[in-house]
PDB file of C-alpha atoms in Angstrom:
ATOM      1  CA  MET A   1       0.058   0.452  -0.430  1.00  0.00           C
ATOM      2  CA  SER A   2       1.495   3.390  -0.949  1.00  0.00           C
ATOM      3  CA  ASP A   3       2.207   5.036   2.403  1.00  0.00           C
ATOM      4  CA  LEU A   4       1.732   8.951   1.997  1.00  0.00           C
ATOM      5  CA  ASN A   5       1.021   9.333   5.645  1.00  0.00           C
ATOM      6  CA  ASN A   6       3.479  12.496   5.692  1.00  0.00           C
ATOM      7  CA  SER A   7       1.646  13.655   2.173  1.00  0.00           C
ATOM      8  CA  VAL A   8       3.578  14.791  -0.926  1.00  0.00           C
ATOM      9  CA  ILE A   9       5.363  18.332  -0.565  1.00  0.00           C
ATOM     10  CA  PHE A  10       2.548  20.483   1.018  1.00  0.00           C
ATOM     11  CA  PRO A  11       1.857  19.585   4.816  1.00  0.00           C
ATOM     12  CA  LYS A  12      -0.682  16.963   5.494  1.00  0.00           C
ATOM     13  CA  GLY A  13      -2.199  19.163   8.320  1.00  0.00           C
ATOM     14  CA  ASN A  14      -4.889  18.098  10.790  1.00  0.00           C
ATOM     15  CA  LYS A  15      -7.810  16.068  10.439  1.00  0.00           C
ATOM     16  CA  MET A  16     -10.726  17.620   8.484  1.00  0.00           C
ATOM     17  CA  PRO A  17     -12.475  19.852  10.613  1.00  0.00           C
ATOM     18  CA  GLU A  18     -15.836  20.362  11.263  1.00  0.00           C
ATOM     19  CA  PRO A  19     -18.434  21.025   9.564  1.00  0.00           C
ATOM     20  CA  PHE A  20     -16.131  19.570   6.236  1.00  0.00           C
ATOM     21  CA  SER A  21     -15.351  16.009   8.213  1.00  0.00           C
ATOM     22  CA  LYS A  22     -19.219  15.107   8.171  1.00  0.00           C
ATOM     23  CA  ASN A  23     -19.310  15.084   4.480  1.00  0.00           C
ATOM     24  CA  PHE A  24     -16.741  12.275   4.441  1.00  0.00           C
ATOM     25  CA  ILE A  25     -16.596   8.489   4.837  1.00  0.00           C
ATOM     26  CA  GLY A  26     -13.676   7.681   6.124  1.00  0.00           C
ATOM     27  CA  GLN A  27     -10.496  10.222   7.695  1.00  0.00           C
ATOM     28  CA  ALA A  28      -9.112  12.823   5.501  1.00  0.00           C
ATOM     29  CA  TYR A  29      -6.684  15.776   6.485  1.00  0.00           C
ATOM     30  CA  LEU A  30      -6.575  18.973   5.516  1.00  0.00           C
ATOM     31  CA  HIS A  31      -3.725  21.872   5.296  1.00  0.00           C
ATOM     32  CA  MET A  32      -5.061  25.302   3.754  1.00  0.00           C
ATOM     33  CA  LEU A  33      -2.367  27.006   1.460  1.00  0.00           C
ATOM     34  CA  VAL A  34      -4.480  29.832   1.112  1.00  0.00           C
ATOM     35  CA  PRO A  35      -7.642  30.834   3.248  1.00  0.00           C
ATOM     36  CA  GLY A  36     -10.572  32.059   1.234  1.00  0.00           C
ATOM     37  CA  ASP A  37     -10.856  35.527   0.762  1.00  0.00           C
ATOM     38  CA  LYS A  38     -12.554  38.275  -0.803  1.00  0.00           C
ATOM     39  CA  GLU A  39      -9.215  39.392  -2.518  1.00  0.00           C
ATOM     40  CA  PHE A  40      -7.882  36.170  -4.387  1.00  0.00           C
ATOM     41  CA  ASN A  41     -11.339  34.247  -4.660  1.00  0.00           C
ATOM     42  CA  CYS A  42      -9.635  31.203  -4.897  1.00  0.00           C
ATOM     43  CA  PRO A  43      -8.788  28.998  -1.670  1.00  0.00           C
ATOM     44  CA  ILE A  44      -6.207  26.185  -2.021  1.00  0.00           C
ATOM     45  CA  GLY A  45      -6.287  23.537   0.389  1.00  0.00           C
ATOM     46  CA  ASN A  46      -3.895  20.430   0.870  1.00  0.00           C
ATOM     47  CA  VAL A  47      -6.685  17.213   1.099  1.00  0.00           C
ATOM     48  CA  THR A  48      -4.728  13.881   1.960  1.00  0.00           C
ATOM     49  CA  PHE A  49      -7.323  10.861   2.208  1.00  0.00           C
ATOM     50  CA  GLU A  50      -6.871   7.669   3.915  1.00  0.00           C
ATOM     51  CA  PRO A  51      -7.132   4.627   2.001  1.00  0.00           C
ATOM     52  CA  GLY A  52     -11.249   4.127   1.325  1.00  0.00           C
ATOM     53  CA  CYS A  53     -12.129   7.521   2.384  1.00  0.00           C
ATOM     54  CA  ARG A  54     -13.995   9.789  -0.002  1.00  0.00           C
ATOM     55  CA  ASN A  55     -16.180  12.619  -0.111  1.00  0.00           C
ATOM     56  CA  ASN A  56     -20.063  12.832  -0.329  1.00  0.00           C
ATOM     57  CA  TRP A  57     -21.745  13.864  -3.839  1.00  0.00           C
ATOM     58  CA  HIS A  58     -21.281  17.573  -3.953  1.00  0.00           C
ATOM     59  CA  LYS A  59     -21.479  20.877  -6.110  1.00  0.00           C
ATOM     60  CA  HIS A  60     -19.496  23.866  -5.919  1.00  0.00           C
ATOM     61  CA  LEU A  61     -21.517  27.198  -7.205  1.00  0.00           C
ATOM     62  CA  GLY A  62     -17.904  28.371  -8.950  1.00  0.00           C
ATOM     63  CA  GLY A  63     -16.279  25.560  -9.989  1.00  0.00           C
ATOM     64  CA  GLN A  64     -13.135  23.332  -8.270  1.00  0.00           C
ATOM     65  CA  ILE A  65      -9.564  22.319 -10.365  1.00  0.00           C
ATOM     66  CA  LEU A  66      -8.377  19.197  -8.654  1.00  0.00           C
ATOM     67  CA  LEU A  67      -4.040  19.171  -8.819  1.00  0.00           C
ATOM     68  CA  VAL A  68      -2.993  15.219  -8.110  1.00  0.00           C
ATOM     69  CA  THR A  69       0.522  14.851  -6.152  1.00  0.00           C
ATOM     70  CA  GLY A  70       0.551  11.487  -4.905  1.00  0.00           C
ATOM     71  CA  GLY A  71      -1.176   8.215  -4.148  1.00  0.00           C
ATOM     72  CA  ARG A  72      -4.303   6.950  -6.370  1.00  0.00           C
ATOM     73  CA  GLY A  73      -7.433   7.530  -6.296  1.00  0.00           C
ATOM     74  CA  TRP A  74     -11.239   8.442  -8.604  1.00  0.00           C
ATOM     75  CA  TYR A  75     -12.930  11.160  -9.279  1.00  0.00           C
ATOM     76  CA  GLN A  76     -16.417  10.659 -10.575  1.00  0.00           C
ATOM     77  CA  GLU A  77     -19.420  13.176 -11.816  1.00  0.00           C
ATOM     78  CA  GLU A  78     -22.921  12.181 -12.129  1.00  0.00           C
ATOM     79  CA  GLY A  79     -23.833   9.778 -14.801  1.00  0.00           C
ATOM     80  CA  GLU A  80     -20.335   8.795 -15.860  1.00  0.00           C
ATOM     81  CA  THR A  81     -17.794   6.244 -15.200  1.00  0.00           C
ATOM     82  CA  ALA A  82     -15.167   6.994 -12.385  1.00  0.00           C
ATOM     83  CA  ARG A  83     -11.836   8.367 -13.653  1.00  0.00           C
ATOM     84  CA  GLU A  84      -9.069   6.737 -11.986  1.00  0.00           C
ATOM     85  CA  LEU A  85      -6.547   9.498 -10.662  1.00  0.00           C
ATOM     86  CA  LYS A  86      -2.721   9.236  -9.929  1.00  0.00           C
ATOM     87  CA  ALA A  87      -0.265  11.610  -9.458  1.00  0.00           C
ATOM     88  CA  GLY A  88       0.292  14.810 -12.282  1.00  0.00           C
ATOM     89  CA  ASP A  89      -3.673  14.195 -13.191  1.00  0.00           C
ATOM     90  CA  VAL A  90      -5.144  17.352 -13.110  1.00  0.00           C
ATOM     91  CA  VAL A  91      -9.570  17.603 -12.919  1.00  0.00           C
ATOM     92  CA  LYS A  92     -11.497  20.463 -14.135  1.00  0.00           C
ATOM     93  CA  ILE A  93     -14.759  20.863 -12.264  1.00  0.00           C
ATOM     94  CA  PRO A  94     -17.464  22.548 -13.767  1.00  0.00           C
ATOM     95  CA  ALA A  95     -19.687  24.853 -11.796  1.00  0.00           C
ATOM     96  CA  ASN A  96     -22.759  22.892 -10.575  1.00  0.00           C
ATOM     97  CA  VAL A  97     -21.714  19.326 -11.685  1.00  0.00           C
ATOM     98  CA  LYS A  98     -22.865  16.757  -9.015  1.00  0.00           C
ATOM     99  CA  HIS A  99     -19.534  14.773  -8.149  1.00  0.00           C
ATOM    100  CA  TRP A 100     -17.163  13.336  -5.819  1.00  0.00           C
ATOM    101  CA  HIS A 101     -13.399  12.442  -5.085  1.00  0.00           C
ATOM    102  CA  GLY A 102     -11.568  10.282  -3.077  1.00  0.00           C
ATOM    103  CA  ALA A 103      -8.881   7.499  -2.490  1.00  0.00           C
ATOM    104  CA  ALA A 104      -8.760   4.057  -3.967  1.00  0.00           C
ATOM    105  CA  ARG A 105      -9.660   1.015  -1.279  1.00  0.00           C
ATOM    106  CA  ASP A 106      -6.194   0.123  -1.022  1.00  0.00           C
ATOM    107  CA  SER A 107      -4.047   3.604  -1.276  1.00  0.00           C
ATOM    108  CA  TRP A 108      -3.827   6.708   0.330  1.00  0.00           C
ATOM    109  CA  PHE A 109      -4.344   9.843  -2.042  1.00  0.00           C
ATOM    110  CA  VAL A 110      -3.501  13.480  -1.997  1.00  0.00           C
ATOM    111  CA  HIS A 111      -4.531  16.317  -4.169  1.00  0.00           C
ATOM    112  CA  LEU A 112      -4.540  19.918  -4.141  1.00  0.00           C
ATOM    113  CA  SER A 113      -7.989  21.557  -4.034  1.00  0.00           C
ATOM    114  CA  VAL A 114      -8.228  24.867  -5.933  1.00  0.00           C
ATOM    115  CA  GLU A 115     -11.550  26.531  -5.367  1.00  0.00           C
ATOM    116  CA  THR A 116     -12.253  28.850  -8.491  1.00  0.00           C
ATOM    117  CA  ASN A 117     -14.819  31.781  -8.485  1.00  0.00           C
ATOM    118  CA  SER A 118     -15.368  30.998  -4.654  1.00  0.00           C
ATOM    119  CA  GLN A 119     -16.846  34.411  -4.264  1.00  0.00           C
ATOM    120  CA  ALA A 120     -19.612  32.564  -6.287  1.00  0.00           C
ATOM    121  CA  GLY A 121     -20.360  30.938  -2.864  1.00  0.00           C
ATOM    122  CA  PRO A 122     -19.570  27.744  -0.607  1.00  0.00           C
ATOM    123  CA  ALA A 123     -19.810  23.879  -1.675  1.00  0.00           C
ATOM    124  CA  GLU A 124     -23.387  22.721  -1.661  1.00  0.00           C
ATOM    125  CA  TRP A 125     -23.170  19.128  -0.026  1.00  0.00           C
ATOM    126  CA  LEU A 126     -25.379  15.803  -1.059  1.00  0.00           C
ATOM    127  CA  GLU A 127     -25.207  12.337  -0.196  1.00  0.00           C
ATOM    128  CA  PRO A 128     -22.883   9.893   0.498  1.00  0.00           C
ATOM    129  CA  VAL A 129     -21.480   7.827  -2.377  1.00  0.00           C
ATOM    130  CA  ALA A 130     -23.297   3.964  -2.135  1.00  0.00           C
ATOM    131  CA  ASP A 131     -20.980   1.600  -0.800  1.00  0.00           C
ATOM    132  CA  ASP A 132     -21.691  -0.790  -3.400  1.00  0.00           C
ATOM    133  CA  GLU A 133     -21.195   1.797  -5.916  1.00  0.00           C
ATOM    134  CA  TYR A 134     -17.697   2.623  -4.303  1.00  0.00           C
ATOM    135  CA  ASN A 135     -16.682  -0.789  -3.710  1.00  0.00           C
ATOM    136  CA  LYS A 136     -16.683  -1.757  -7.656  1.00  0.00           C
ATOM    137  CA  LEU A 137     -13.857   0.484  -8.148  1.00  0.00           C
ATOM    138  CA  LYS A 138     -10.668  -1.653  -8.760  1.00  0.00           C
TER     139      LYS A 138
ATOM    140  CA  MET B   1      23.450  21.197  -8.126  1.00  0.00           C
ATOM    141  CA  SER B   2      19.774  19.994  -7.215  1.00  0.00           C
ATOM    142  CA  ASP B   3      18.461  18.467 -10.961  1.00  0.00           C
ATOM    143  CA  LEU B   4      14.879  19.100 -11.605  1.00  0.00           C
ATOM    144  CA  ASN B   5      15.380  18.781 -15.341  1.00  0.00           C
ATOM    145  CA  ASN B   6      12.147  16.311 -15.114  1.00  0.00           C
ATOM    146  CA  SER B   7      10.226  18.521 -13.429  1.00  0.00           C
ATOM    147  CA  VAL B   8       8.509  17.672  -9.942  1.00  0.00           C
ATOM    148  CA  ILE B   9       5.233  15.575 -10.292  1.00  0.00           C
ATOM    149  CA  PHE B  10       3.515  17.327 -13.147  1.00  0.00           C
ATOM    150  CA  PRO B  11       5.230  17.728 -16.760  1.00  0.00           C
ATOM    151  CA  LYS B  12       7.984  20.352 -17.446  1.00  0.00           C
ATOM    152  CA  GLY B  13       6.812  21.238 -20.278  1.00  0.00           C
ATOM    153  CA  ASN B  14       8.513  23.071 -23.657  1.00  0.00           C
ATOM    154  CA  LYS B  15      10.551  25.775 -23.711  1.00  0.00           C
ATOM    155  CA  MET B  16       8.616  29.036 -22.357  1.00  0.00           C
ATOM    156  CA  PRO B  17       6.980  30.015 -25.735  1.00  0.00           C
ATOM    157  CA  GLU B  18       6.805  33.732 -27.291  1.00  0.00           C
ATOM    158  CA  PRO B  19       5.697  36.227 -26.020  1.00  0.00           C
ATOM    159  CA  PHE B  20       6.454  34.886 -22.901  1.00  0.00           C
ATOM    160  CA  SER B  21      10.149  34.031 -23.267  1.00  0.00           C
ATOM    161  CA  LYS B  22      11.386  37.578 -23.956  1.00  0.00           C
ATOM    162  CA  ASN B  23      10.148  38.670 -19.809  1.00  0.00           C
ATOM    163  CA  PHE B  24      12.782  36.434 -18.854  1.00  0.00           C
ATOM    164  CA  ILE B  25      16.366  36.291 -18.434  1.00  0.00           C
ATOM    165  CA  GLY B  26      17.957  32.428 -18.925  1.00  0.00           C
ATOM    166  CA  GLN B  27      15.570  29.132 -20.001  1.00  0.00           C
ATOM    167  CA  ALA B  28      11.924  28.599 -18.244  1.00  0.00           C
ATOM    168  CA  TYR B  29       9.368  25.928 -19.381  1.00  0.00           C
ATOM    169  CA  LEU B  30       6.085  25.695 -18.882  1.00  0.00           C
ATOM    170  CA  HIS B  31       3.460  23.515 -18.969  1.00  0.00           C
ATOM    171  CA  MET B  32      -0.299  24.592 -18.949  1.00  0.00           C
ATOM    172  CA  LEU B  33      -2.326  22.437 -16.271  1.00  0.00           C
ATOM    173  CA  VAL B  34      -5.301  24.543 -16.839  1.00  0.00           C
ATOM    174  CA  PRO B  35      -5.348  27.005 -19.847  1.00  0.00           C
ATOM    175  CA  GLY B  36      -7.208  30.814 -19.290  1.00  0.00           C
ATOM    176  CA  ASP B  37     -10.777  30.702 -19.873  1.00  0.00           C
ATOM    177  CA  LYS B  38     -13.932  32.546 -18.812  1.00  0.00           C
ATOM    178  CA  GLU B  39     -14.991  29.686 -16.902  1.00  0.00           C
ATOM    179  CA  PHE B  40     -12.512  28.632 -14.267  1.00  0.00           C
ATOM    180  CA  ASN B  41     -11.065  32.644 -14.448  1.00  0.00           C
ATOM    181  CA  CYS B  42      -7.966  30.813 -12.832  1.00  0.00           C
ATOM    182  CA  PRO B  43      -5.309  29.502 -15.297  1.00  0.00           C
ATOM    183  CA  ILE B  44      -2.590  27.277 -13.591  1.00  0.00           C
ATOM    184  CA  GLY B  45       0.936  26.408 -14.928  1.00  0.00           C
ATOM    185  CA  ASN B  46       3.825  24.490 -14.061  1.00  0.00           C
ATOM    186  CA  VAL B  47       7.194  26.672 -14.305  1.00  0.00           C
ATOM    187  CA  THR B  48      10.462  25.445 -14.240  1.00  0.00           C
ATOM    188  CA  PHE B  49      13.342  27.514 -14.098  1.00  0.00           C
ATOM    189  CA  GLU B  50      16.985  26.595 -14.882  1.00  0.00           C
ATOM    190  CA  PRO B  51      19.815  28.038 -12.785  1.00  0.00           C
ATOM    191  CA  GLY B  52      19.953  31.440 -12.755  1.00  0.00           C
ATOM    192  CA  CYS B  53      16.981  32.258 -14.532  1.00  0.00           C
ATOM    193  CA  ARG B  54      14.045  34.283 -13.458  1.00  0.00           C
ATOM    194  CA  ASN B  55      11.481  36.478 -14.898  1.00  0.00           C
ATOM    195  CA  ASN B  56      11.270  40.342 -15.271  1.00  0.00           C
ATOM    196  CA  TRP B  57       9.168  42.687 -12.477  1.00  0.00           C
ATOM    197  CA  HIS B  58       5.582  42.518 -13.615  1.00  0.00           C
ATOM    198  CA  LYS B  59       2.633  43.161 -11.960  1.00  0.00           C
ATOM    199  CA  HIS B  60      -0.983  40.852 -12.172  1.00  0.00           C
ATOM    200  CA  LEU B  61      -4.055  42.677 -12.263  1.00  0.00           C
ATOM    201  CA  GLY B  62      -5.938  39.854 -10.355  1.00  0.00           C
ATOM    202  CA  GLY B  63      -3.384  38.569  -8.040  1.00  0.00           C
ATOM    203  CA  GLN B  64      -1.185  35.165  -8.340  1.00  0.00           C
ATOM    204  CA  ILE B  65      -0.282  32.608  -6.089  1.00  0.00           C
ATOM    205  CA  LEU B  66       2.978  30.114  -6.180  1.00  0.00           C
ATOM    206  CA  LEU B  67       2.800  26.956  -4.895  1.00  0.00           C
ATOM    207  CA  VAL B  68       6.576  25.685  -4.807  1.00  0.00           C
ATOM    208  CA  THR B  69       6.984  22.140  -5.506  1.00  0.00           C
ATOM    209  CA  GLY B  70      11.002  22.024  -6.115  1.00  0.00           C
ATOM    210  CA  GLY B  71      14.523  23.198  -5.932  1.00  0.00           C
ATOM    211  CA  ARG B  72      15.354  26.877  -4.817  1.00  0.00           C
ATOM    212  CA  GLY B  73      14.350  30.291  -5.581  1.00  0.00           C
ATOM    213  CA  TRP B  74      13.524  33.460  -4.934  1.00  0.00           C
ATOM    214  CA  TYR B  75      10.416  36.052  -4.941  1.00  0.00           C
ATOM    215  CA  GLN B  76      11.168  39.730  -4.394  1.00  0.00           C
ATOM    216  CA  GLU B  77       8.507  42.222  -3.755  1.00  0.00           C
ATOM    217  CA  GLU B  78       9.253  46.140  -4.830  1.00  0.00           C
ATOM    218  CA  GLY B  79      10.953  47.834  -1.982  1.00  0.00           C
ATOM    219  CA  GLU B  80      11.332  44.563  -0.030  1.00  0.00           C
ATOM    220  CA  THR B  81      14.136  42.170   0.838  1.00  0.00           C
ATOM    221  CA  ALA B  82      13.890  38.887  -1.110  1.00  0.00           C
ATOM    222  CA  ARG B  83      12.352  35.878   0.079  1.00  0.00           C
ATOM    223  CA  GLU B  84      14.418  32.822  -0.431  1.00  0.00           C
ATOM    224  CA  LEU B  85      11.917  29.601  -1.775  1.00  0.00           C
ATOM    225  CA  LYS B  86      11.866  26.020  -0.947  1.00  0.00           C
ATOM    226  CA  ALA B  87       9.380  22.916  -1.628  1.00  0.00           C
ATOM    227  CA  GLY B  88       6.195  23.499  -0.108  1.00  0.00           C
ATOM    228  CA  ASP B  89       6.434  27.359   0.224  1.00  0.00           C
ATOM    229  CA  VAL B  90       3.567  29.365  -0.919  1.00  0.00           C
ATOM    230  CA  VAL B  91       3.604  32.944  -1.982  1.00  0.00           C
ATOM    231  CA  LYS B  92       0.214  35.156  -2.322  1.00  0.00           C
ATOM    232  CA  ILE B  93       1.374  38.021  -4.725  1.00  0.00           C
ATOM    233  CA  PRO B  94      -1.653  40.352  -4.197  1.00  0.00           C
ATOM    234  CA  ALA B  95      -2.921  42.469  -7.218  1.00  0.00           C
ATOM    235  CA  ASN B  96      -1.020  45.596  -8.743  1.00  0.00           C
ATOM    236  CA  VAL B  97       1.865  44.566  -6.655  1.00  0.00           C
ATOM    237  CA  LYS B  98       5.460  44.956  -8.499  1.00  0.00           C
ATOM    238  CA  HIS B  99       7.471  41.769  -7.978  1.00  0.00           C
ATOM    239  CA  TRP B 100       9.531  39.124  -9.697  1.00  0.00           C
ATOM    240  CA  HIS B 101      10.439  35.071  -9.105  1.00  0.00           C
ATOM    241  CA  GLY B 102      13.118  32.997 -10.223  1.00  0.00           C
ATOM    242  CA  ALA B 103      15.814  30.181  -9.437  1.00  0.00           C
ATOM    243  CA  ALA B 104      18.546  30.588  -7.217  1.00  0.00           C
ATOM    244  CA  ARG B 105      22.027  31.040  -9.126  1.00  0.00           C
ATOM    245  CA  ASP B 106      23.273  27.320  -8.253  1.00  0.00           C
ATOM    246  CA  SER B 107      19.617  25.403  -8.448  1.00  0.00           C
ATOM    247  CA  TRP B 108      16.844  24.524 -10.533  1.00  0.00           C
ATOM    248  CA  PHE B 109      13.616  25.976  -9.137  1.00  0.00           C
ATOM    249  CA  VAL B 110       9.823  24.600 -10.135  1.00  0.00           C
ATOM    250  CA  HIS B 111       6.408  26.313  -9.012  1.00  0.00           C
ATOM    251  CA  LEU B 112       2.946  26.232  -9.849  1.00  0.00           C
ATOM    252  CA  SER B 113       1.292  29.476 -11.007  1.00  0.00           C
ATOM    253  CA  VAL B 114      -2.316  30.257  -9.986  1.00  0.00           C
ATOM    254  CA  GLU B 115      -3.303  33.050 -11.674  1.00  0.00           C
ATOM    255  CA  THR B 116      -6.337  34.218  -9.722  1.00  0.00           C
ATOM    256  CA  ASN B 117      -9.453  36.709 -10.814  1.00  0.00           C
ATOM    257  CA  SER B 118      -7.716  36.371 -14.349  1.00  0.00           C
ATOM    258  CA  GLN B 119     -10.790  38.083 -15.706  1.00  0.00           C
ATOM    259  CA  ALA B 120      -9.353  41.376 -14.463  1.00  0.00           C
ATOM    260  CA  GLY B 121      -6.867  41.120 -17.637  1.00  0.00           C
ATOM    261  CA  PRO B 122      -3.212  39.663 -18.601  1.00  0.00           C
ATOM    262  CA  ALA B 123       0.058  40.674 -16.507  1.00  0.00           C
ATOM    263  CA  GLU B 124       1.965  43.834 -17.228  1.00  0.00           C
ATOM    264  CA  TRP B 125       5.636  43.154 -18.083  1.00  0.00           C
ATOM    265  CA  LEU B 126       8.219  45.589 -16.880  1.00  0.00           C
ATOM    266  CA  GLU B 127      11.762  45.906 -16.885  1.00  0.00           C
ATOM    267  CA  PRO B 128      14.788  42.731 -15.907  1.00  0.00           C
ATOM    268  CA  VAL B 129      15.691  42.871 -12.529  1.00  0.00           C
ATOM    269  CA  ALA B 130      19.264  44.050 -12.306  1.00  0.00           C
ATOM    270  CA  ASP B 131      21.872  41.833 -12.558  1.00  0.00           C
ATOM    271  CA  ASP B 132      24.052  43.426  -9.853  1.00  0.00           C
ATOM    272  CA  GLU B 133      20.499  42.815  -7.529  1.00  0.00           C
ATOM    273  CA  TYR B 134      20.143  39.312  -8.506  1.00  0.00           C
ATOM    274  CA  ASN B 135      23.933  38.305  -7.944  1.00  0.00           C
ATOM    275  CA  LYS B 136      23.797  39.566  -4.539  1.00  0.00           C
ATOM    276  CA  LEU B 137      21.320  36.726  -3.808  1.00  0.00           C
ATOM    277  CA  LYS B 138      23.066  33.732  -2.389  1.00  0.00           C
TER     278      LYS B 138
END
């Protein structure tokens, strides 16, 4: 199992704080590199997922970009096949597209999360990814 | 000398294209991860500087964030002391602040460049960093 327990390049940070943690299954860690503000409109966080950890379905009102720095994970948009992710991959998530992302069952997973056009408002969190859907992913 | 000839995590890309290359002293490489558009308003590029390479003084109308992924380099704002940069460092560059960034004389340097609020317009490029000013930096 790829062990990224110390994250990649950027700090792993602390356990995902409330109120975000309730939108995750499993343990994730968050280190904010750039906090949300009205100047840059572009909060950036380093997110580390333990094996099996993923977030619930959600939407960003202004979009989001994922820059994968380590491990192996998944990204899925509603109605689409899940896309496998590894270091160096980039995901462009348009505004209002329902999606989830997280680690593979057997690997840690680390990505930078860039929230674009954050002045549009906070993410809208939805239902968890069904276990039987997630467990199909190899 | 730290050799990041193959860049870090993200592709090194090609030699900095015109018209950007004329705003650099020395050789830099650019791989765009997210092109500029009116949807995300957040172009992201992976920039690799050869030892001694730096860009000219410039300003971003909407600001810029640097996420350093490898090597050793410098960031300087007009009227301020240069700040040494290494992997894991983050630089928040407010809109309209005159600055430059680049490699140390004896090291490659790699950062992600996140252009924030890019709808504000393109960067404004100014004069080169004076050799005697750059050469003072260790």
